[in-house]
Coordinates of C-alpha atoms in Angstrom, one line a residue:
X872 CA -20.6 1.8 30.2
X873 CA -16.6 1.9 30.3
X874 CA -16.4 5.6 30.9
X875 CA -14.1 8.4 29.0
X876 CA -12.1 7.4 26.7
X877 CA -8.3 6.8 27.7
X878 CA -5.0 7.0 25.7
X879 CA -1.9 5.9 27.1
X880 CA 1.0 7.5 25.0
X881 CA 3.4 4.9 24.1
X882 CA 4.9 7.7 21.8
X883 CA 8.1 9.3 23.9
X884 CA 9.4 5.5 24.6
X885 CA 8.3 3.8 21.3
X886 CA 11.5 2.9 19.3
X887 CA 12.0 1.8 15.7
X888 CA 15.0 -0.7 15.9
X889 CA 16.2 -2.4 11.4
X890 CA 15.8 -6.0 12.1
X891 CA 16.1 -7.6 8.9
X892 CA 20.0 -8.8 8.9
X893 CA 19.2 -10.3 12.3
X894 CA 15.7 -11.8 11.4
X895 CA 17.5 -13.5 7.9
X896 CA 16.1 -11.3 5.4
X897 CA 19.5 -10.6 3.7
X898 CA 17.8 -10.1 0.4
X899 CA 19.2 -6.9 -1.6
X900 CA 17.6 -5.3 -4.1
X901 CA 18.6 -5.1 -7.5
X902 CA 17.5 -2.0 -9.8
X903 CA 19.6 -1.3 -12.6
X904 CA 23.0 -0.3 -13.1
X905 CA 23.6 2.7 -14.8
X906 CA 20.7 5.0 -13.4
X907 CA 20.1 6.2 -17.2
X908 CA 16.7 5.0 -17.4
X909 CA 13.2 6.0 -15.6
X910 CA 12.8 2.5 -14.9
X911 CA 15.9 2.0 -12.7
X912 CA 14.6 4.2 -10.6
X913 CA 11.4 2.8 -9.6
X914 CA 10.7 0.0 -8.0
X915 CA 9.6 -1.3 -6.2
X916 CA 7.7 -3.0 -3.0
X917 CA 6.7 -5.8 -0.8
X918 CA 3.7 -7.7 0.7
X919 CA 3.0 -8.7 4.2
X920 CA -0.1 -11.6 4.0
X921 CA 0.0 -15.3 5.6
X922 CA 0.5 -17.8 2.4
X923 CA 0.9 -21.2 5.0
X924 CA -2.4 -20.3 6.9
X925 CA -0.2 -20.6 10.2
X926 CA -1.7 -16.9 11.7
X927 CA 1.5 -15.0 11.3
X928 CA 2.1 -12.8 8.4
X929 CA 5.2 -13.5 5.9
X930 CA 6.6 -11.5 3.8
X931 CA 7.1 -11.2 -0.4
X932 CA 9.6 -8.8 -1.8
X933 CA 9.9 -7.9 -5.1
X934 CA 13.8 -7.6 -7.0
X935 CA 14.4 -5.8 -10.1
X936 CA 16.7 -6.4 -13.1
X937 CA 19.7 -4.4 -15.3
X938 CA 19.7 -3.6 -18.7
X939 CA 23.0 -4.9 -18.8
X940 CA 22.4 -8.6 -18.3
X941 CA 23.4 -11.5 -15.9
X942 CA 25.7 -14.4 -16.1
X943 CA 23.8 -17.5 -15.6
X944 CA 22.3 -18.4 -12.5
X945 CA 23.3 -14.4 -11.0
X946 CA 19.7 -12.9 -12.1
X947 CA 18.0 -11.1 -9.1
X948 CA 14.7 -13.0 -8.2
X949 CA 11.5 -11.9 -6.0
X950 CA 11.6 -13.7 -2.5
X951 CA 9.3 -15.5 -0.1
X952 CA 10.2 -15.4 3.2
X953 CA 8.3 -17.8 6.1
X954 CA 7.4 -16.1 9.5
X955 CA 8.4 -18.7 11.8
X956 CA 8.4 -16.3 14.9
X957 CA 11.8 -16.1 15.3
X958 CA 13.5 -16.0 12.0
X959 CA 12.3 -15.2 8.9
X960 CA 13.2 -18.1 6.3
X961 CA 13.9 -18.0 2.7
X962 CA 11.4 -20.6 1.1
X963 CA 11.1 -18.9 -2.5
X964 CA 12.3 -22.0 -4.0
X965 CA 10.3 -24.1 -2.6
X966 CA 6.9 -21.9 -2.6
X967 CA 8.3 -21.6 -6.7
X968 CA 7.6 -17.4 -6.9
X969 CA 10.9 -16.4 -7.7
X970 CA 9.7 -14.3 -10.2
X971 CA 13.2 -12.8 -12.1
X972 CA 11.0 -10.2 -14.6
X973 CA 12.1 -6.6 -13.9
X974 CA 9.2 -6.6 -10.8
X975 CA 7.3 -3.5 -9.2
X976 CA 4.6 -4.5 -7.3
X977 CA 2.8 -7.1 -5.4
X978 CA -0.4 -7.6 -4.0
X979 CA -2.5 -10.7 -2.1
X980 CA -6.0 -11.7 -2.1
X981 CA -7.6 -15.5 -2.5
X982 CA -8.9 -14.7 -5.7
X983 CA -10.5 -18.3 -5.9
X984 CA -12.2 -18.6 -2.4
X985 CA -10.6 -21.8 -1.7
X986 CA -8.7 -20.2 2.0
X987 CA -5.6 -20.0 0.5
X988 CA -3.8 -16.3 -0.3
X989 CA -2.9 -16.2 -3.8
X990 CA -0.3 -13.2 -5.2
X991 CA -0.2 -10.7 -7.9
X992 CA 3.2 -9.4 -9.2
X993 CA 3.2 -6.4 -11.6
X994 CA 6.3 -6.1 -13.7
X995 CA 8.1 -4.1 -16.2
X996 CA 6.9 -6.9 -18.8
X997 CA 3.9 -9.6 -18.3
X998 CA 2.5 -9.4 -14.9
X999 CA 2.3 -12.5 -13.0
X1000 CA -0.9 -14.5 -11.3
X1001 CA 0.8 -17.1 -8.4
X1002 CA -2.0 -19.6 -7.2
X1003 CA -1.8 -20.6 -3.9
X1004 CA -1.9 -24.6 -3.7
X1005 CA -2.3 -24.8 0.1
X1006 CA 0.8 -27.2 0.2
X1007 CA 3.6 -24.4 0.4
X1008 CA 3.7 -23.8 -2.8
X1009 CA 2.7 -21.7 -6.0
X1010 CA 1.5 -22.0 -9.5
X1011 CA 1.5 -19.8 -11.9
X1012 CA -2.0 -19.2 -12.9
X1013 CA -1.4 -16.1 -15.1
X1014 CA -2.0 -17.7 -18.7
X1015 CA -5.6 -19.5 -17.4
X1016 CA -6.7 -16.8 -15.7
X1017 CA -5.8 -14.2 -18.2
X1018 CA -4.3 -11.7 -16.2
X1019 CA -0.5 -11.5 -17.9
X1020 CA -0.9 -7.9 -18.8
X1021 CA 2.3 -6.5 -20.4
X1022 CA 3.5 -3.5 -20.1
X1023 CA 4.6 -1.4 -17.2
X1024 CA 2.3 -2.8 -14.1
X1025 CA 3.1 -0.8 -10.8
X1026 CA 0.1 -0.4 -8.3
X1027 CA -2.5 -3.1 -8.0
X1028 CA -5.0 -3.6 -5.9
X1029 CA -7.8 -6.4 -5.3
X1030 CA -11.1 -5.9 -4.1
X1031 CA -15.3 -7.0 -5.2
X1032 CA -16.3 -4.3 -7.1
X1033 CA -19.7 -5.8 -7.7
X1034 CA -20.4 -7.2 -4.2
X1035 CA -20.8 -11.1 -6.1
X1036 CA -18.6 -13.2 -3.7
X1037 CA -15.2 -12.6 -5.4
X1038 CA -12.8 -10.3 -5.7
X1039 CA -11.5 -8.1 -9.0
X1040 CA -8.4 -6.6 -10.2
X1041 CA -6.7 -3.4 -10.6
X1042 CA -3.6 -2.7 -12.7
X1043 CA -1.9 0.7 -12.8
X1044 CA 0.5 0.9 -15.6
X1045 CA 2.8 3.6 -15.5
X1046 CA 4.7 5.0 -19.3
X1047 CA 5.3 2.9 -22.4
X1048 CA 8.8 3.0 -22.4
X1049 CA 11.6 1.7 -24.6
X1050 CA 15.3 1.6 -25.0
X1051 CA 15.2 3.3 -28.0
X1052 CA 13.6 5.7 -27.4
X1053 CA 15.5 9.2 -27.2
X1054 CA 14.1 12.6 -25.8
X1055 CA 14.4 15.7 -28.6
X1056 CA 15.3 17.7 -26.0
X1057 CA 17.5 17.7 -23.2
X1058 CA 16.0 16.1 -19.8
X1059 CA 16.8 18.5 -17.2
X1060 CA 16.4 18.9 -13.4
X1061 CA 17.6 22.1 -12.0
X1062 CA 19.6 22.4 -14.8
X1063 CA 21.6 18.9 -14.4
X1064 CA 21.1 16.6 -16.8
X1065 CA 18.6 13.2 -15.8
X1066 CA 17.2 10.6 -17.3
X1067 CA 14.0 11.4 -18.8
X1068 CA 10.4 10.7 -18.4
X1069 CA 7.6 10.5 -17.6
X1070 CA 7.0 13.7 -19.3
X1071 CA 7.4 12.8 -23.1
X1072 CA 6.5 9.5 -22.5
X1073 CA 3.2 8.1 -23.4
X1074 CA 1.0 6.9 -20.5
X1075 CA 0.3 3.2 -20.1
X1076 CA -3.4 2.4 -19.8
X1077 CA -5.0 0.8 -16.7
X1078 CA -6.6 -2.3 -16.9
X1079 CA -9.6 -3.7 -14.7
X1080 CA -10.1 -7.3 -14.5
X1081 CA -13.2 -8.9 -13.7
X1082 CA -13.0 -12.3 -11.2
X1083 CA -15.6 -14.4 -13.0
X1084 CA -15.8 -17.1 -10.4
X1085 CA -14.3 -19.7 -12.1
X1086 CA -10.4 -19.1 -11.9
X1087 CA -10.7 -16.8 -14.7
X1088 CA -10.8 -13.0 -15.2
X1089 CA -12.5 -10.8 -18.0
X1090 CA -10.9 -7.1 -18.4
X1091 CA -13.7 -4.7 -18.8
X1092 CA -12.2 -1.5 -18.0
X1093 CA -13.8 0.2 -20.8
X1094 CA -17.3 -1.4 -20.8
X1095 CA -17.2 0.1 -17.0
X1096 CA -16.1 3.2 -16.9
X1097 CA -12.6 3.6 -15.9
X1098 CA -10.7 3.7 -18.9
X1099 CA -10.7 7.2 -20.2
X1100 CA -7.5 9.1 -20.9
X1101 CA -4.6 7.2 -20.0
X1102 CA -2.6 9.1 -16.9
X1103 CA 1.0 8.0 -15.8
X1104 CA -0.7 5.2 -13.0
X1105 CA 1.1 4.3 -10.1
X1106 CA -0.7 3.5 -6.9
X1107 CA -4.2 2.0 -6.8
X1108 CA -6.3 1.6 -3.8
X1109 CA -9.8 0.1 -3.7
X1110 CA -11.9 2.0 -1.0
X1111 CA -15.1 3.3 -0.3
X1112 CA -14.6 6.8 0.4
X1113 CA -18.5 7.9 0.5
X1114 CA -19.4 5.2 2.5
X1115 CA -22.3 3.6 0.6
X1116 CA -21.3 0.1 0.6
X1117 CA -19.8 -0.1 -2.8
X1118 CA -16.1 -0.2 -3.3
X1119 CA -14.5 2.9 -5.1
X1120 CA -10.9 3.2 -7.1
X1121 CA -8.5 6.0 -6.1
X1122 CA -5.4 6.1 -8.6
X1123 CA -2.6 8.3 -7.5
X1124 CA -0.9 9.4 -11.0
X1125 CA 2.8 11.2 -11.3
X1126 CA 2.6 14.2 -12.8
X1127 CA -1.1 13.8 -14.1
X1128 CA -4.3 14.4 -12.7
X1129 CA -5.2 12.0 -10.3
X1130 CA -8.3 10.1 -10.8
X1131 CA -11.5 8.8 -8.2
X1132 CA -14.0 5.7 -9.4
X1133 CA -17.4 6.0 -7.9
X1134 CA -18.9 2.8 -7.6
X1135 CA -22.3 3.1 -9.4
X1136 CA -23.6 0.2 -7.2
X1137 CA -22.2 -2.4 -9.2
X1138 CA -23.3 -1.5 -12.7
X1139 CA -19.8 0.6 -13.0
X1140 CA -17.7 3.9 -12.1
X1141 CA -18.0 7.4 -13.0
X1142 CA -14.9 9.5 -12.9
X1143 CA -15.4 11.8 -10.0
X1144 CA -11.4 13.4 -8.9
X1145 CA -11.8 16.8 -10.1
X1146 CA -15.4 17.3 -9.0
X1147 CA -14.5 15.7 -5.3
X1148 CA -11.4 17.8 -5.2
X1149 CA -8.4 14.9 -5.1
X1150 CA -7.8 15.3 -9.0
X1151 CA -4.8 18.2 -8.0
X1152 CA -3.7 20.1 -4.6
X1153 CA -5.3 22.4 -3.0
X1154 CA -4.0 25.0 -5.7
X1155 CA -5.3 23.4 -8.3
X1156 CA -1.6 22.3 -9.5
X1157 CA -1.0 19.0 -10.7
X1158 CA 2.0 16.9 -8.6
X1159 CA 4.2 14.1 -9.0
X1160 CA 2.1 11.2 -7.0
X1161 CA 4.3 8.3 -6.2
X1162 CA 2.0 6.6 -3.7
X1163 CA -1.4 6.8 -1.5
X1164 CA -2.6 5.8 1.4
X1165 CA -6.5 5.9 2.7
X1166 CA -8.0 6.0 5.8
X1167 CA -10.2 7.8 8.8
X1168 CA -7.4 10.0 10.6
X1169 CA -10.0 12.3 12.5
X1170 CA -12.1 9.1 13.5
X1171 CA -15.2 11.0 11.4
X1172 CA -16.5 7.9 9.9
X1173 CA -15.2 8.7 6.6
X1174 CA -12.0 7.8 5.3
X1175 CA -9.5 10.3 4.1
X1176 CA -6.9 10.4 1.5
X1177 CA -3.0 11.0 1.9
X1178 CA -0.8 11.4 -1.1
X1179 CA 3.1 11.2 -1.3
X1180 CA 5.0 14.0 -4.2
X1181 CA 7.8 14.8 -5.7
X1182 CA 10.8 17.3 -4.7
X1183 CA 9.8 20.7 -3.8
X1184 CA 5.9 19.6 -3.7
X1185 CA 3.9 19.0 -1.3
X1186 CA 2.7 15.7 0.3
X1187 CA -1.1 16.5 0.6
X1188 CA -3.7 15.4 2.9
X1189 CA -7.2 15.2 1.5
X1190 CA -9.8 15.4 4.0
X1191 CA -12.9 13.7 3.4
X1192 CA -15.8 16.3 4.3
X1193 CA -19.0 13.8 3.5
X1194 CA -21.3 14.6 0.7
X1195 CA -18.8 13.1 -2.1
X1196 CA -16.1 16.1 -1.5
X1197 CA -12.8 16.2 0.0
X1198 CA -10.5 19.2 1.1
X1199 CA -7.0 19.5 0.8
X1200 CA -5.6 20.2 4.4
X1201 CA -2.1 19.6 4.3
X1202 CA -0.9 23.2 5.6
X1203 CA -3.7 23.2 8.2
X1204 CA -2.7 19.6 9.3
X1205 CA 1.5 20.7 9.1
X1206 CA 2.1 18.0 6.7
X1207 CA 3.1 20.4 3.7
X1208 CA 5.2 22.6 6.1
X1209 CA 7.3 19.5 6.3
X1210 CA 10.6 19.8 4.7
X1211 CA 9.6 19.7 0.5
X1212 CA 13.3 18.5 -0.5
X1213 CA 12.3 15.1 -0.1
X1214 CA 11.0 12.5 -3.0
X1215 CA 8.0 10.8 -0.9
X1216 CA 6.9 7.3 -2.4
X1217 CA 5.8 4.7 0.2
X1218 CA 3.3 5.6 2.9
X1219 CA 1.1 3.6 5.5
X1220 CA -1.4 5.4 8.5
X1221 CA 0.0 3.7 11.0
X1222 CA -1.3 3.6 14.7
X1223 CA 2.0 3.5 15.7
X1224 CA 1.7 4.0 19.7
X1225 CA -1.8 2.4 20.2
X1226 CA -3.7 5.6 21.2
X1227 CA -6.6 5.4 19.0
X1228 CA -5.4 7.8 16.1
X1229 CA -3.8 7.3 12.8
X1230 CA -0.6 8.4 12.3
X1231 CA 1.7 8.7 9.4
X1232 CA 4.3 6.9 7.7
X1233 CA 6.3 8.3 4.7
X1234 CA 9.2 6.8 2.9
X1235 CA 11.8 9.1 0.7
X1236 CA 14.4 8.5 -1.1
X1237 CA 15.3 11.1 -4.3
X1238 CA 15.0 9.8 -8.0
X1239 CA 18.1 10.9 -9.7
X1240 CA 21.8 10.2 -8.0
X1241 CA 22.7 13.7 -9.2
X1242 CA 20.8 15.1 -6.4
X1243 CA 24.1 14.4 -5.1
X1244 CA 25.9 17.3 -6.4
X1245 CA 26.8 20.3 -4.6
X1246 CA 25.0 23.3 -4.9
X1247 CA 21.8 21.9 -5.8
X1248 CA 20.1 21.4 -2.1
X1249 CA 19.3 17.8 -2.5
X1250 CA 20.3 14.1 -1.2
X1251 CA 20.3 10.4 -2.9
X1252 CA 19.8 9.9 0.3
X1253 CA 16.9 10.8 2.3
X1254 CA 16.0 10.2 6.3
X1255 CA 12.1 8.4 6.3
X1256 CA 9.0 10.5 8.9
X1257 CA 6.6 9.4 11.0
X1258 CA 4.1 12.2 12.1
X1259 CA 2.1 11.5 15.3
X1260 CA -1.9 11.9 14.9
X1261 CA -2.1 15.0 18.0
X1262 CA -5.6 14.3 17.6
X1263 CA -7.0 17.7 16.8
X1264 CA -6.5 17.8 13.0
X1265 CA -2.8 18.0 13.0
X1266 CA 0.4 16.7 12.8
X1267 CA 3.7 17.0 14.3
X1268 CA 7.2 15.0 13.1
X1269 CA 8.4 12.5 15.8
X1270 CA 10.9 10.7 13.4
X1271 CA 13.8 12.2 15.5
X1272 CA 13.0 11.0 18.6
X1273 CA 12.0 7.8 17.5
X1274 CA 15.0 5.6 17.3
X1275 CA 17.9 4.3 15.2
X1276 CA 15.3 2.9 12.9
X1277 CA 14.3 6.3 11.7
X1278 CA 17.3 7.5 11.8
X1279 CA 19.0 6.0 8.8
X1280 CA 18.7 7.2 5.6
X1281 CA 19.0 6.0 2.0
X1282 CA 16.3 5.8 -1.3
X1283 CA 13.8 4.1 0.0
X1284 CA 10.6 3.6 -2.3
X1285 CA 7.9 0.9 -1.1
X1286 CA 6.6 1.2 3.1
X1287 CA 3.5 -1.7 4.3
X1288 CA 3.2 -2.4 7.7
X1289 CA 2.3 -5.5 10.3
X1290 CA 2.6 -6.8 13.3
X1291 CA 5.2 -9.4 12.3
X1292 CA 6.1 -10.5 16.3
X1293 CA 2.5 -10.5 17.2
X1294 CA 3.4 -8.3 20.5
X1295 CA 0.4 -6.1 19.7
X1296 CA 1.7 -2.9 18.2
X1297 CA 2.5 -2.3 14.4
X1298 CA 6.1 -3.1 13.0
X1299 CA 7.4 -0.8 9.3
X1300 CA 8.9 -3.4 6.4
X1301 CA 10.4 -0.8 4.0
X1302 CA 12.4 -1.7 0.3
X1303 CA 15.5 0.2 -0.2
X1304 CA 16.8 0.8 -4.0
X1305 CA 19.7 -1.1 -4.6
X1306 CA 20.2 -2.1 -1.0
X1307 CA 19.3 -4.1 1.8
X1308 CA 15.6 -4.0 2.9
X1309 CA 14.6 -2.2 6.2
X1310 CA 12.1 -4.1 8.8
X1311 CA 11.2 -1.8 11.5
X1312 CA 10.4 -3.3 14.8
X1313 CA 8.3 -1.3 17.0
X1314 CA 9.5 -1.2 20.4
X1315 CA 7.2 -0.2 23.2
X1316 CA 4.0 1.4 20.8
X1317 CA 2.1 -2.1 22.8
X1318 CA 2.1 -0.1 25.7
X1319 CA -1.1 0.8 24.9
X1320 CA -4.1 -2.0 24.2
X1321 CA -4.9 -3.2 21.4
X1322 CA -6.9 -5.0 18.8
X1323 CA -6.3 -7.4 15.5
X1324 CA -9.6 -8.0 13.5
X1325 CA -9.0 -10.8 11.2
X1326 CA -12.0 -11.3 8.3
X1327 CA -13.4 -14.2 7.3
X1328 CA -16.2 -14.0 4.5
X1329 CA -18.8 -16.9 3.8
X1330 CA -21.3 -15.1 1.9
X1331 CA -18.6 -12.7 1.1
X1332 CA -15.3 -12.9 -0.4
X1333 CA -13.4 -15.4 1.8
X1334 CA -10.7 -12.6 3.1
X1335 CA -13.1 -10.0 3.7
X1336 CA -11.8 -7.2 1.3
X1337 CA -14.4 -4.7 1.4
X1338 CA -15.4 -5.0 5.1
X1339 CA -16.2 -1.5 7.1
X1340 CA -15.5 -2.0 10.9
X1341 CA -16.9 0.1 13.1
X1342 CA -15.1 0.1 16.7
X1343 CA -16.7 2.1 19.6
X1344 CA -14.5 1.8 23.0
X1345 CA -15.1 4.8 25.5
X1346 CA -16.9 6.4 23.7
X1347 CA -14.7 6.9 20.9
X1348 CA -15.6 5.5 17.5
X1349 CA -12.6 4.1 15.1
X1350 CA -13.5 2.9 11.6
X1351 CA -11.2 1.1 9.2
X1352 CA -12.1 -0.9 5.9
X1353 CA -10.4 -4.6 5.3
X1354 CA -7.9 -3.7 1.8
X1355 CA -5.3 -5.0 -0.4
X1356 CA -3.0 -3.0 -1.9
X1357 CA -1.7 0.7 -1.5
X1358 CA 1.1 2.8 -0.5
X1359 CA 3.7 2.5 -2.9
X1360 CA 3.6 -0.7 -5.2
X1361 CA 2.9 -2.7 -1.3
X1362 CA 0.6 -4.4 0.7
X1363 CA 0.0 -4.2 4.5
X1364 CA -1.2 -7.0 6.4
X1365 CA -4.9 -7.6 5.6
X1366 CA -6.1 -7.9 9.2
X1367 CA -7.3 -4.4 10.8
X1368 CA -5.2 -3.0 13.5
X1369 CA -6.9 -0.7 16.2
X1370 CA -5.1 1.1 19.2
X1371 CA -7.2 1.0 22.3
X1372 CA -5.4 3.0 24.8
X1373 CA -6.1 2.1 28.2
X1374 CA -9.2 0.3 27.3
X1375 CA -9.2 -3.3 28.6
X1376 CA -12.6 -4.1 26.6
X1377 CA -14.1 -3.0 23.6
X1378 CA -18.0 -2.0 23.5
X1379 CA -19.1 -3.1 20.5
X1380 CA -17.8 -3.7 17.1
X1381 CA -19.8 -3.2 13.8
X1382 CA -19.1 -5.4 10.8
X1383 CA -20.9 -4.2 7.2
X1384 CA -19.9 -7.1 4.9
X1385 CA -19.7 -6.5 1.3
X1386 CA -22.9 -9.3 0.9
X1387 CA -24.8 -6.7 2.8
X1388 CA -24.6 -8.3 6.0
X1389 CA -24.4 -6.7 9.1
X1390 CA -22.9 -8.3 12.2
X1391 CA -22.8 -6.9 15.4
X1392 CA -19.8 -8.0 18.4
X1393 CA -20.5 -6.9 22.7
X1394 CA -18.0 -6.5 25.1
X1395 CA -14.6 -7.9 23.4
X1396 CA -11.6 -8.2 25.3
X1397 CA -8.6 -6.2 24.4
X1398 CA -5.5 -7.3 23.3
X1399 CA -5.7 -10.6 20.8
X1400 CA -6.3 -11.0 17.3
X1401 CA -10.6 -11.6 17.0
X1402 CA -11.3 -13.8 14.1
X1403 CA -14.7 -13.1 12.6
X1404 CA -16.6 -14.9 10.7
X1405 CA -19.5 -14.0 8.6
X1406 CA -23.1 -15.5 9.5
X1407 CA -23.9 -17.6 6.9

């Protein structure tokens, strides 16, 4: 036996240092001009995921568009960027994903089991399928597999619904909006005119696509269960919050109930929010979701549910209590006590200082400019928080001692995490609206030990998506579940990120593949990333 547990707290010398410029990323974003329309003020994220196979992650961003046009050759385009340890390096044109659509989203998963990471880009317009070739570069696969859904795509998320080897799509799609269209009525907020929506907009519908195996997809939402009345969709995460071994759907939704797929083993979902309690807060009020994150914060074996809101609502914290039901904690964990003038959007947990826990990472920014304007109690821009796990249920703001990372402010909107310098503790990427992009470098969370799970599925889909891992170091037990997709129109890295403490070794570690298999790992040492491989 190891003995008691141990945490070192990295947390009162960890600093957040913005290392894009330096690190090349001088991308910056592009989101309308004008700030008229609900769509200028949306997107949009970024994906962390290795598309060379080299065993660092690089990063995708996503660029928007302006109703007012380009001159040619000027359009804003998505970017690839290469993690070559030192620098990060443009290769967009080479990799051919400069995708110039009005983007929102991204997500990666190797849809075709061939060891490559392919990449899903939802759009204001046709979404986009990228196929990874393996040779540093991209095709676009969208037409053959039949996944160019138009509309307004903003969350997706991958993951094997039916446990066959492969792994399915989800597509959130947000309001059916249109130039022309013009509100009856005056769109107010606090009594200042805005632009309007989603209110008086008509919901996009979701759509589910079905990996057949073959490079192709079928969408069977409706045949399956999760169609149903269209809500304004914006982030979806595969998960499985009851813990049963089939992969569930959570769908934050602004201003709409939000909705929970239970996996009927395969044969399709039932539509569980209201019962499980995550359909509205804990009053029974419905909020403004922008995006959701989902994992085990109290290290209970179930994984809990955290939701980012609109101005003067609360973020809330749904606790998963077992049995199918969750309760909404945020007061009792001091997340809704937290100042309520920010617009939340991207958030990560985020074992920042590599004790063990999950903390929290939110991202603000406000929606409309006009916040601006005096007398109204409001910002354009907004400072970002971190909350440090305490361990007991709660929550307590470090952002201010946390270095000159966290202490800029602007309107941020998508947040996914990664080690990026493979030094062991967990780095921030976030997207600013019209502006340069944020990478966060965490500086001294590695003072603690650490572990990088990286899945590898035979049997299983070849990333993994769908593995729960069950860590016991100390005699503390950590679980985490290998996913694509979430916060805010993002992607973290794929592979699993655990804090050790002080622990030097790790027990055992606990693998439940989505073929069913269990595989069990002794005695690991700390601080490497472990490849695993499922028995064949």
């Amino acid at each position: 036996m190891m003995g008691v547990w141990t945490a070192v707290s990295a947390a009162a010398s960890v600093q957040f240092v913005d290392r894009a410029k330096a690190l090349g990323i001088d991308m910056v974003n592009t989101s309308g001009a004008t700030q008229e329309y609900i769509v200028e003020g949306m997107m949009g994220g970024a994906a962390f995921f290795d598309y060379d196979a080299d065993g660092d992650v690089d990063l995708y961003i996503t660029n928007g568009s302006s109703f007012a046009g380009f001159a040619a050759g000027q359009h804003p385009q998505n970017r690839l960027y290469r993690n070559d340890g030192d620098l990060f390096v443009d290769v967009t044109e080479r990799a051919v994903v400069g995708d110039t659509s009005w983007s929102m989203g991204s997500a990666a998963a190797d849809y075709d089991n061939d060891g490559q990471v392919d990449l899903y880009v939802t759009n204001f317009g046709r979404n986009t399928l990228y196929r990874n070739r393996g040779d540093g570069r991209f095709a676009d696969a969208t037409a053959v597999a039949g996944v160019g859904h138009r509309g307004w795509g903003t969350g997706v998320t991958f993951g094997d619904y039916d446990r066959d080897g492969d792994v399915d799509l989800y597509v959130a799609n947000y309001v059916d909006f249109s130039l022309d269209y013009e509100s009856p009525i005056p769109c107010l907020w606090k009594n200042v005119k805005v632009y309007c929506g989603p209110v008086g907009l008509l919901p996009g519908a979701d759509v589910f696509y079905e990996n057949q195996g073959d490079g192709t997809f079928v969408e069977r939402g409706e045949e399956l269960g999760l169609a149903g009345e269209a809500h304004y969709g914006m982030t979806a995460i595969f998960g499985d919050y009851d813990a049963d071994g089939w992969q569930d759907i959570f769908v934050a939704n602004d201003s709409t109930p939000n909705k929970l797929f239970r996996n009927m083993a395969g044969e399709g979902f039932e539509e569980v929010a209201l019962m499980a309690g995550v359909a509205y807060n804990g009053e029974g009020v419905t909020q403004g979701c922008m995006g959701a994150a989902m994992a085990d914060y109290d290290n209970d074996g179930l994984a809990d549910i955290f939701v980012t809101n609109f101005a003067d609502e609360n973020n809330a914290l749904y606790k998963n209590d077992g049995g199918g039901f969750f309760s909404d904690v945020s007061y009792q964990a001091k997340i809704a006590s937290a100042d309520s003038r920010h617009v939340a959007w991207g958030t990560v947990f985020i074992d920042y200082d590599n004790d063990g826990d999950r903390d929290l990472f939110v991202a603000n920014g406000h929606t409309y400019p006009q916040a601006d304007l005096p007398g109204l109690a409001a910002s354009y821009n907004e400072g970002n928080q971190l909350y440090e796990n305490l361990g007991a249920g709660d929550f307590t703001e470090v952002s201010d001692r946390l270095g000159p990372g966290l202490a800029l402010s602007g309107v941020s909107r998508g947040a996914s995490m990664a080690d990026y310098d493979s030094d062991g503790d967990v780095d921030l990427f976030v997207l600013e609206l019209n502006g340069p992009p944020r990478l966060l470098r965490n500086d001294g969370g590695n003072a603690g030990n650490y572990l990088l799970i990286d899945t590898i599925g035979t049997r299983s889909n070849r990333d993994g998506i769908g593995t729960r891992i069950e860590l016991e170091v100390g005699g503390l037990k950590q679980y985490a579940e290998v996913r694509s997709g979430g916060s805010y129109l993002s992607m973290n890295d794929r592979r699993v990120h655990f804090g050790l403490g002080a622990a030097q070794r790790v027990e055992r570690i606990e693998l439940h593949w989505p073929s069913g298999a269990v595989q069990i790992l002794r005695d690991v040492a700390a601080n490497q990333v472990l490849q695993v491989r499922e028995p064949e």
